[in-house]
PDB file of C-alpha atoms in Angstrom:
ATOM      1  CA  UNK A   1      -8.624  27.090 132.174  1.00 92.00           C
ATOM      2  CA  UNK A   2      -5.056  25.891 132.078  1.00 90.00           C
ATOM      3  CA  UNK A   3      -1.805  27.352 133.402  1.00 90.00           C
ATOM      4  CA  UNK A   4      -0.023  29.662 130.915  1.00 84.00           C
ATOM      5  CA  UNK A   5       2.928  32.054 130.956  1.00 89.00           C
ATOM      6  CA  UNK A   6       2.596  35.809 131.368  1.00 81.00           C
ATOM      7  CA  UNK A   7       3.980  36.158 127.814  1.00 79.00           C
ATOM      8  CA  UNK A   8       1.122  33.965 126.544  1.00 85.00           C
ATOM      9  CA  UNK A   9      -1.343  36.074 128.558  1.00 84.00           C
ATOM     10  CA  UNK A  10      -0.029  39.182 126.748  1.00 78.00           C
ATOM     11  CA  UNK A  11      -0.942  37.501 123.459  1.00 80.00           C
ATOM     12  CA  UNK A  12      -4.417  36.613 124.711  1.00 82.00           C
ATOM     13  CA  UNK A  13      -5.092  40.179 125.874  1.00 80.00           C
ATOM     14  CA  UNK A  14      -4.220  41.811 122.524  1.00 80.00           C
ATOM     15  CA  UNK A  15      -4.552  44.468 121.364  1.00 87.00           C
ATOM     16  CA  UNK A  16      -2.444  46.482 123.785  1.00 84.00           C
ATOM     17  CA  UNK A  17      -1.887  50.240 123.577  1.00 85.00           C
ATOM     18  CA  UNK A  18       1.395  51.421 122.078  1.00 91.00           C
ATOM     19  CA  UNK A  19       3.284  54.590 122.881  1.00 94.00           C
ATOM     20  CA  UNK A  20       6.424  56.230 121.618  1.00 96.00           C
ATOM     21  CA  UNK A  21       8.339  57.652 124.558  1.00 97.00           C
ATOM     22  CA  UNK A  22      10.253  60.751 123.455  1.00 98.00           C
ATOM     23  CA  UNK A  23      13.293  61.861 125.443  1.00 97.00           C
ATOM     24  CA  UNK A  24      16.072  64.359 124.907  1.00 97.00           C
ATOM     25  CA  UNK A  25      19.396  62.936 123.731  1.00 95.00           C
ATOM     26  CA  UNK A  26      22.633  64.354 125.214  1.00 94.00           C
ATOM     27  CA  UNK A  27      23.253  66.110 121.852  1.00 93.00           C
ATOM     28  CA  UNK A  28      19.872  67.895 122.113  1.00 94.00           C
ATOM     29  CA  UNK A  29      18.129  65.644 119.593  1.00 94.00           C
ATOM     30  CA  UNK A  30      15.102  63.478 120.337  1.00 96.00           C
ATOM     31  CA  UNK A  31      15.243  59.769 121.114  1.00 95.00           C
ATOM     32  CA  UNK A  32      12.224  57.564 120.386  1.00 97.00           C
ATOM     33  CA  UNK A  33      11.385  54.334 122.218  1.00 95.00           C
ATOM     34  CA  UNK A  34       8.378  52.084 121.739  1.00 93.00           C
ATOM     35  CA  UNK A  35       6.595  51.211 124.984  1.00 92.00           C
ATOM     36  CA  UNK A  36       3.405  49.232 125.483  1.00 87.00           C
ATOM     37  CA  UNK A  37       3.342  49.127 129.260  1.00 89.00           C
ATOM     38  CA  UNK A  38       1.759  52.430 130.256  1.00 93.00           C
ATOM     39  CA  UNK A  39      -1.361  53.596 132.043  1.00 93.00           C
ATOM     40  CA  UNK A  40      -3.271  56.564 133.384  1.00 95.00           C
ATOM     41  CA  UNK A  41      -2.839  56.799 137.159  1.00 95.00           C
ATOM     42  CA  UNK A  42      -4.831  59.858 138.264  1.00 95.00           C
ATOM     43  CA  UNK A  43      -6.927  62.692 136.874  1.00 94.00           C
ATOM     44  CA  UNK A  44      -6.473  64.845 140.000  1.00 95.00           C
ATOM     45  CA  UNK A  45      -3.593  65.476 139.832  1.00 96.00           C
ATOM     46  CA  UNK A  46      -3.011  64.355 136.250  1.00 96.00           C
ATOM     47  CA  UNK A  47      -0.533  61.458 136.338  1.00 96.00           C
ATOM     48  CA  UNK A  48       0.548  58.585 134.115  1.00 96.00           C
ATOM     49  CA  UNK A  49       3.084  55.759 134.430  1.00 97.00           C
ATOM     50  CA  UNK A  50       5.085  53.615 132.035  1.00 97.00           C
ATOM     51  CA  UNK A  51       7.562  50.775 132.408  1.00 96.00           C
ATOM     52  CA  UNK A  52      10.881  50.331 130.585  1.00 96.00           C
ATOM     53  CA  UNK A  53      13.573  47.671 130.835  1.00 94.00           C
ATOM     54  CA  UNK A  54      16.339  48.612 133.278  1.00 96.00           C
ATOM     55  CA  UNK A  55      19.117  48.990 130.644  1.00 94.00           C
ATOM     56  CA  UNK A  56      16.931  51.211 128.427  1.00 94.00           C
ATOM     57  CA  UNK A  57      18.701  54.308 127.095  1.00 95.00           C
ATOM     58  CA  UNK A  58      15.391  56.217 127.121  1.00 96.00           C
ATOM     59  CA  UNK A  59      14.807  55.289 130.751  1.00 96.00           C
ATOM     60  CA  UNK A  60      18.290  56.538 131.547  1.00 96.00           C
ATOM     61  CA  UNK A  61      17.467  59.840 129.814  1.00 97.00           C
ATOM     62  CA  UNK A  62      14.195  60.198 131.763  1.00 98.00           C
ATOM     63  CA  UNK A  63      16.023  59.608 135.048  1.00 98.00           C
ATOM     64  CA  UNK A  64      18.712  62.167 134.134  1.00 97.00           C
ATOM     65  CA  UNK A  65      16.534  64.943 132.635  1.00 98.00           C
ATOM     66  CA  UNK A  66      13.290  64.314 134.569  1.00 98.00           C
ATOM     67  CA  UNK A  67      11.443  65.143 131.291  1.00 98.00           C
ATOM     68  CA  UNK A  68       9.526  62.941 128.846  1.00 98.00           C
ATOM     69  CA  UNK A  69       6.787  63.228 126.238  1.00 98.00           C
ATOM     70  CA  UNK A  70       4.660  60.097 125.906  1.00 97.00           C
ATOM     71  CA  UNK A  71       2.951  59.932 122.508  1.00 97.00           C
ATOM     72  CA  UNK A  72       0.323  57.698 120.959  1.00 95.00           C
ATOM     73  CA  UNK A  73       1.664  57.092 117.449  1.00 96.00           C
ATOM     74  CA  UNK A  74      -0.503  57.391 114.348  1.00 95.00           C
ATOM     75  CA  UNK A  75      -0.990  54.691 111.701  1.00 93.00           C
ATOM     76  CA  UNK A  76       1.686  56.070 109.353  1.00 94.00           C
ATOM     77  CA  UNK A  77       4.332  55.240 111.965  1.00 94.00           C
ATOM     78  CA  UNK A  78       3.630  51.483 112.195  1.00 91.00           C
ATOM     79  CA  UNK A  79       6.929  50.317 110.677  1.00 90.00           C
ATOM     80  CA  UNK A  80       8.954  52.972 112.504  1.00 91.00           C
ATOM     81  CA  UNK A  81       7.346  51.968 115.811  1.00 89.00           C
ATOM     82  CA  UNK A  82       8.512  48.372 115.317  1.00 84.00           C
ATOM     83  CA  UNK A  83      12.018  49.609 114.504  1.00 81.00           C
ATOM     84  CA  UNK A  84      12.146  52.006 117.441  1.00 78.00           C
ATOM     85  CA  UNK A  85      11.178  49.145 119.735  1.00 79.00           C
ATOM     86  CA  UNK A  86      13.995  46.885 118.584  1.00 75.00           C
ATOM     87  CA  UNK A  87      16.891  49.366 118.307  1.00 76.00           C
ATOM     88  CA  UNK A  88      18.790  51.190 121.028  1.00 81.00           C
ATOM     89  CA  UNK A  89      19.054  54.950 120.852  1.00 79.00           C
ATOM     90  CA  UNK A  90      22.321  54.891 122.766  1.00 85.00           C
ATOM     91  CA  UNK A  91      24.289  55.137 119.504  1.00 85.00           C
ATOM     92  CA  UNK A  92      21.525  55.475 116.893  1.00 86.00           C
ATOM     93  CA  UNK A  93      19.382  58.439 115.855  1.00 89.00           C
ATOM     94  CA  UNK A  94      16.155  56.475 115.501  1.00 84.00           C
ATOM     95  CA  UNK A  95      14.187  59.385 114.031  1.00 90.00           C
ATOM     96  CA  UNK A  96      16.690  59.596 111.169  1.00 88.00           C
ATOM     97  CA  UNK A  97      17.124  55.832 110.775  1.00 86.00           C
ATOM     98  CA  UNK A  98      13.380  55.146 110.584  1.00 90.00           C
ATOM     99  CA  UNK A  99      12.491  58.367 108.711  1.00 93.00           C
ATOM    100  CA  UNK A 100      10.285  59.804 111.460  1.00 95.00           C
ATOM    101  CA  UNK A 101       9.501  63.462 110.850  1.00 96.00           C
ATOM    102  CA  UNK A 102       9.462  65.381 114.133  1.00 97.00           C
ATOM    103  CA  UNK A 103       7.649  68.506 115.279  1.00 97.00           C
ATOM    104  CA  UNK A 104       8.137  70.917 118.153  1.00 96.00           C
ATOM    105  CA  UNK A 105       5.631  71.534 120.908  1.00 95.00           C
ATOM    106  CA  UNK A 106       5.403  75.053 122.296  1.00 91.00           C
ATOM    107  CA  UNK A 107       7.685  75.493 125.283  1.00 91.00           C
ATOM    108  CA  UNK A 108       9.202  72.005 124.996  1.00 94.00           C
ATOM    109  CA  UNK A 109      12.702  70.972 123.876  1.00 95.00           C
ATOM    110  CA  UNK A 110      11.742  67.325 123.257  1.00 97.00           C
ATOM    111  CA  UNK A 111      10.225  66.903 119.794  1.00 97.00           C
ATOM    112  CA  UNK A 112       7.521  64.373 118.881  1.00 98.00           C
ATOM    113  CA  UNK A 113       6.594  62.466 115.711  1.00 97.00           C
ATOM    114  CA  UNK A 114       4.343  64.526 113.430  1.00 97.00           C
ATOM    115  CA  UNK A 115       1.981  61.561 113.116  1.00 96.00           C
ATOM    116  CA  UNK A 116       0.935  61.399 116.774  1.00 96.00           C
ATOM    117  CA  UNK A 117      -2.644  61.064 117.996  1.00 95.00           C
ATOM    118  CA  UNK A 118      -1.825  62.213 121.530  1.00 96.00           C
ATOM    119  CA  UNK A 119       1.218  63.789 123.192  1.00 96.00           C
ATOM    120  CA  UNK A 120       1.487  63.887 126.991  1.00 97.00           C
ATOM    121  CA  UNK A 121       4.221  66.208 128.285  1.00 97.00           C
ATOM    122  CA  UNK A 122       5.464  65.019 131.671  1.00 97.00           C
ATOM    123  CA  UNK A 123       7.907  65.587 134.473  1.00 98.00           C
ATOM    124  CA  UNK A 124       9.240  62.500 136.245  1.00 98.00           C
ATOM    125  CA  UNK A 125       7.966  62.391 139.806  1.00 98.00           C
ATOM    126  CA  UNK A 126       9.516  59.077 140.873  1.00 98.00           C
ATOM    127  CA  UNK A 127      10.549  55.691 139.592  1.00 98.00           C
ATOM    128  CA  UNK A 128      10.531  52.244 141.166  1.00 98.00           C
ATOM    129  CA  UNK A 129      12.313  48.998 140.465  1.00 97.00           C
ATOM    130  CA  UNK A 130       9.766  46.397 139.373  1.00 96.00           C
ATOM    131  CA  UNK A 131      11.593  43.177 138.498  1.00 96.00           C
ATOM    132  CA  UNK A 132      13.538  43.608 135.260  1.00 96.00           C
ATOM    133  CA  UNK A 133      11.936  47.025 134.596  1.00 96.00           C
ATOM    134  CA  UNK A 134      11.634  50.457 136.159  1.00 98.00           C
ATOM    135  CA  UNK A 135       8.172  51.956 136.582  1.00 98.00           C
ATOM    136  CA  UNK A 136       8.207  55.694 135.864  1.00 98.00           C
ATOM    137  CA  UNK A 137       5.508  57.723 137.640  1.00 98.00           C
ATOM    138  CA  UNK A 138       5.025  61.086 135.951  1.00 98.00           C
ATOM    139  CA  UNK A 139       3.174  64.317 136.613  1.00 98.00           C
ATOM    140  CA  UNK A 140       1.341  65.443 133.456  1.00 96.00           C
ATOM    141  CA  UNK A 141       2.025  69.074 132.536  1.00 96.00           C
ATOM    142  CA  UNK A 142       0.238  69.401 129.176  1.00 95.00           C
ATOM    143  CA  UNK A 143      -1.664  67.178 126.751  1.00 96.00           C
ATOM    144  CA  UNK A 144      -2.127  67.614 122.984  1.00 95.00           C
ATOM    145  CA  UNK A 145      -4.335  65.630 120.602  1.00 95.00           C
ATOM    146  CA  UNK A 146      -5.080  65.093 116.917  1.00 96.00           C
ATOM    147  CA  UNK A 147      -8.255  63.074 116.290  1.00 94.00           C
ATOM    148  CA  UNK A 148      -7.390  62.733 112.578  1.00 96.00           C
ATOM    149  CA  UNK A 149      -4.607  60.265 113.436  1.00 95.00           C
ATOM    150  CA  UNK A 150      -5.552  56.604 114.017  1.00 93.00           C
ATOM    151  CA  UNK A 151      -3.925  55.100 117.101  1.00 93.00           C
ATOM    152  CA  UNK A 152      -1.643  52.086 116.819  1.00 91.00           C
ATOM    153  CA  UNK A 153      -1.909  48.975 118.977  1.00 90.00           C
ATOM    154  CA  UNK A 154       0.316  45.960 119.635  1.00 87.00           C
ATOM    155  CA  UNK A 155      -1.078  42.608 118.553  1.00 85.00           C
ATOM    156  CA  UNK A 156      -0.089  39.003 119.199  1.00 80.00           C
ATOM    157  CA  UNK A 157       2.102  39.680 122.192  1.00 72.00           C
ATOM    158  CA  UNK A 158       3.715  42.799 120.762  1.00 73.00           C
ATOM    159  CA  UNK A 159       4.895  41.100 117.547  1.00 79.00           C
ATOM    160  CA  UNK A 160       2.695  43.211 115.249  1.00 83.00           C
ATOM    161  CA  UNK A 161       1.789  46.907 115.258  1.00 85.00           C
ATOM    162  CA  UNK A 162      -1.315  48.255 113.496  1.00 86.00           C
ATOM    163  CA  UNK A 163      -4.632  50.034 114.051  1.00 90.00           C
ATOM    164  CA  UNK A 164      -7.773  48.371 115.341  1.00 86.00           C
ATOM    165  CA  UNK A 165      -9.661  48.840 112.085  1.00 72.00           C
TER     166      UNK A 165
END
C-alpha cells in the first residue's frame, strides 16, 4: 500500500452509484442535478442522505422547499446525466437543454426523468455542513421503481457514466 489522495481512492472504488436529484425551480419547473454521494441511512424510519457542494443551486432549492425526489437514472440518460452534473440550474433549464423527458408522480409537484429506475420522494429533515459540502438527511415518504430500466454508475472517479453491463 502507498499513500494516495481521496480523489484517487474514488477512482479505485468505481463504480459508484449515480442519482439525479430533482428539485422544484422557483418558476415551478424541475431542476436536475447529478449526485454520486448518497446512501441509505435507515429502514425504520425510512431515511436517506446525499451530499452536494455548498454553492449548489439544487441544494439551495432543497433547503428552501424542504422537498426533493432522488432518482436512479436509467441507461438512456447517460449523456444527460453528465451534462446535468456539469451545468448549473440557476439560470439553465437542464431538462430542456439535455432533452430529458419528465413525468409526474401522483401527489408530487417535482417531476422526474421518464427513464428512472427508482424515485425516492423525500422531505428534508436536516442538513449539516461537511467540509465543502452539505449533507442532506431526508425522511422518505414514497418510493417508486421500474425494473426495466438499467441503473447508471459513475466510473473512473466520476469521469464516465454508464451501466455495469
